[in-house]
XYZ file of C-alpha atoms in Angstrom:
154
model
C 97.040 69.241 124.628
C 97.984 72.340 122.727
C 99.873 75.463 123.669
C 97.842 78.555 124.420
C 98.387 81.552 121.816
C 99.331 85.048 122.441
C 95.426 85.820 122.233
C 94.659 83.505 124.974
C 97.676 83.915 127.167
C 96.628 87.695 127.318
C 93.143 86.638 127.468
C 94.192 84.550 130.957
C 96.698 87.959 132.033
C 93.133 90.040 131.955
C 90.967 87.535 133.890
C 93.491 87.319 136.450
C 94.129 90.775 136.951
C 90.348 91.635 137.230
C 89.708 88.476 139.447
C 92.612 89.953 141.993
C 91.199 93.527 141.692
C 87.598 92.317 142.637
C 89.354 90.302 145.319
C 90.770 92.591 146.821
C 87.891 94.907 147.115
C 85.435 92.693 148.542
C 87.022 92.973 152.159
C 87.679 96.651 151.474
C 84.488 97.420 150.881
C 83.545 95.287 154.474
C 86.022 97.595 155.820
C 84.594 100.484 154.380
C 81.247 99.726 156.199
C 82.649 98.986 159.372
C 84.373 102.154 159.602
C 81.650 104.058 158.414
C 79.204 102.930 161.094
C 82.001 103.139 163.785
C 82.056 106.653 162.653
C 78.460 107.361 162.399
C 77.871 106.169 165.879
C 80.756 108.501 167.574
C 78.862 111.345 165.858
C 75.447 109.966 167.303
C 77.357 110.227 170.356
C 78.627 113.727 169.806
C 75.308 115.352 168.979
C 73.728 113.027 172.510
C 76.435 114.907 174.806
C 76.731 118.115 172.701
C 80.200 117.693 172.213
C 80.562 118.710 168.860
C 80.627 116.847 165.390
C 83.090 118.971 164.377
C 85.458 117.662 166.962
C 84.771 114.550 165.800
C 84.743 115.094 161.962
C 88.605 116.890 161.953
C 89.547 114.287 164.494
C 88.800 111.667 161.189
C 90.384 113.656 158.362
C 92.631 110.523 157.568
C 90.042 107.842 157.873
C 88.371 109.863 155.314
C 90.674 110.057 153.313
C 91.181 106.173 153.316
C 87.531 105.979 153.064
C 87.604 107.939 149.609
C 89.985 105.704 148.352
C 88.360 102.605 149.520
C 85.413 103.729 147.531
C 88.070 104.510 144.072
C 88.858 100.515 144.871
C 85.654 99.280 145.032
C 84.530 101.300 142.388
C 87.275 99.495 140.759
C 86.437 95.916 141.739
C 82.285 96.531 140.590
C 84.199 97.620 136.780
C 86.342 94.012 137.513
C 83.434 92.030 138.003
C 81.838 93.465 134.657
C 84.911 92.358 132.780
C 85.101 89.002 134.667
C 81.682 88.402 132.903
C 82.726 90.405 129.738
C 86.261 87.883 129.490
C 84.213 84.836 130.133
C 81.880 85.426 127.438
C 84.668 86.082 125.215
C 86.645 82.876 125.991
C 83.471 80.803 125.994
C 82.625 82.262 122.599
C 86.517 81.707 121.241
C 86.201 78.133 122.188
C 83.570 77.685 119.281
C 80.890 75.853 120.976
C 78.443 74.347 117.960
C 75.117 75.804 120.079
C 76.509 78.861 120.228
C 77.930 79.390 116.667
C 74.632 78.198 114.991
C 72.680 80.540 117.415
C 75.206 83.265 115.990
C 74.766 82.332 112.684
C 71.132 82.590 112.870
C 71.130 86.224 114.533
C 73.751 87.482 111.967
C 70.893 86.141 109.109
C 73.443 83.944 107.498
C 70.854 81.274 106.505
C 71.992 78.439 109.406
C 69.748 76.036 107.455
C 70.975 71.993 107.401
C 73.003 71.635 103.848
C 71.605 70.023 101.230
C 73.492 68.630 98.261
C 72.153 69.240 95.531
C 72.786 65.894 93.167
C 72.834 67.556 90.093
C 75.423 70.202 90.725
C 77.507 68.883 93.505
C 77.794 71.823 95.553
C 75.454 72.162 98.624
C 72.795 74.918 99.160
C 75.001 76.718 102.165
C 77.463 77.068 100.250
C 75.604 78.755 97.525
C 73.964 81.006 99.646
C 76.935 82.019 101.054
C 77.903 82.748 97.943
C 75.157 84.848 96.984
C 75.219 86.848 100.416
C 78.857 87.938 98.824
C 77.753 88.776 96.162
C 74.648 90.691 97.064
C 77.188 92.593 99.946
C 75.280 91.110 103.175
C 78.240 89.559 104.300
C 82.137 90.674 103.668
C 85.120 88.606 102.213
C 86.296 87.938 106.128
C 83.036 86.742 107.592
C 82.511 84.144 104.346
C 85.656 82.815 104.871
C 84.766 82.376 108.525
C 80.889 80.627 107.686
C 82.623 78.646 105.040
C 85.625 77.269 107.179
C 83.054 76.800 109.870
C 80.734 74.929 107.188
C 83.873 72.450 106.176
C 84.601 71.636 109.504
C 80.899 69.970 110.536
């Protein structure tokens, strides 16, 4: 079993802290309802028996405010659940799954074709494309290093 790296340990640091913030704001935002319809109703109840919403509406200023900032944290947790999905991806995609790095390959136009030696030279036709994509400038010195490390390894 190998150690994580500094990449993945921070990786981890971010899911967790977006998995907490979403947690968090799931009962919030139950709370948020709750006290929104408990507050709704004593207004229904203020216009019934003419009492006066604004009574009832300066009588809340504080449960307002905690409303407002309810919403900031939920708010928050909906931007949490994006990155959840965003950080998953990510991780899934750092693993190097071989579906999802030919799929990649073919989208980025690298030529994802099987390799075929070529008896007479030696050197297979990947390879050779590869080099010919650097050449031509389709693909930069970092991402043929990547296709051709990726190549060796199959």
């Amino acid at each position: 079993m190998t150690t994580p790296d500094k990449n993945e340990l921070k990786l981890q640091g971010k899911f967790a802290f977006h998995i907490l913030v979403f947690s968090v704001s799931v009962p919030v935002a139950i709370l948020l309802v709750f006290k929104l319809q408990q507050i709704l109703r004593e207004i229904e109840w203020a216009q019934r028996v003419d009492f006066g919403v604004d009574r009832i509406l300066r009588s809340h200023r504080a449960d307002f405010v905690l409303m407002g900032l309810g919403a900031l944290l939920v708010l928050a947790g909906l931007v949490s659940l994006v990155r959840i999905v965003v950080l998953s991806r990510r991780a899934k995609r750092e693993q190097g799954s071989p579906v999802a790095d030919r799929t990649r390959e073919r989208a980025a136009g690298s030529g994802a074709e099987r390799a075929v030696v070529s008896p007479r030279s030696g050197q297979d036709r990947y390879l050779r494309q590869l080099d010919e994509y650097l050449k031509n400038g389709i693909i930069d010195k970092a991402e043929y290093k990547v296709l051709k490390e990726r190549h060796r390894r199959r």
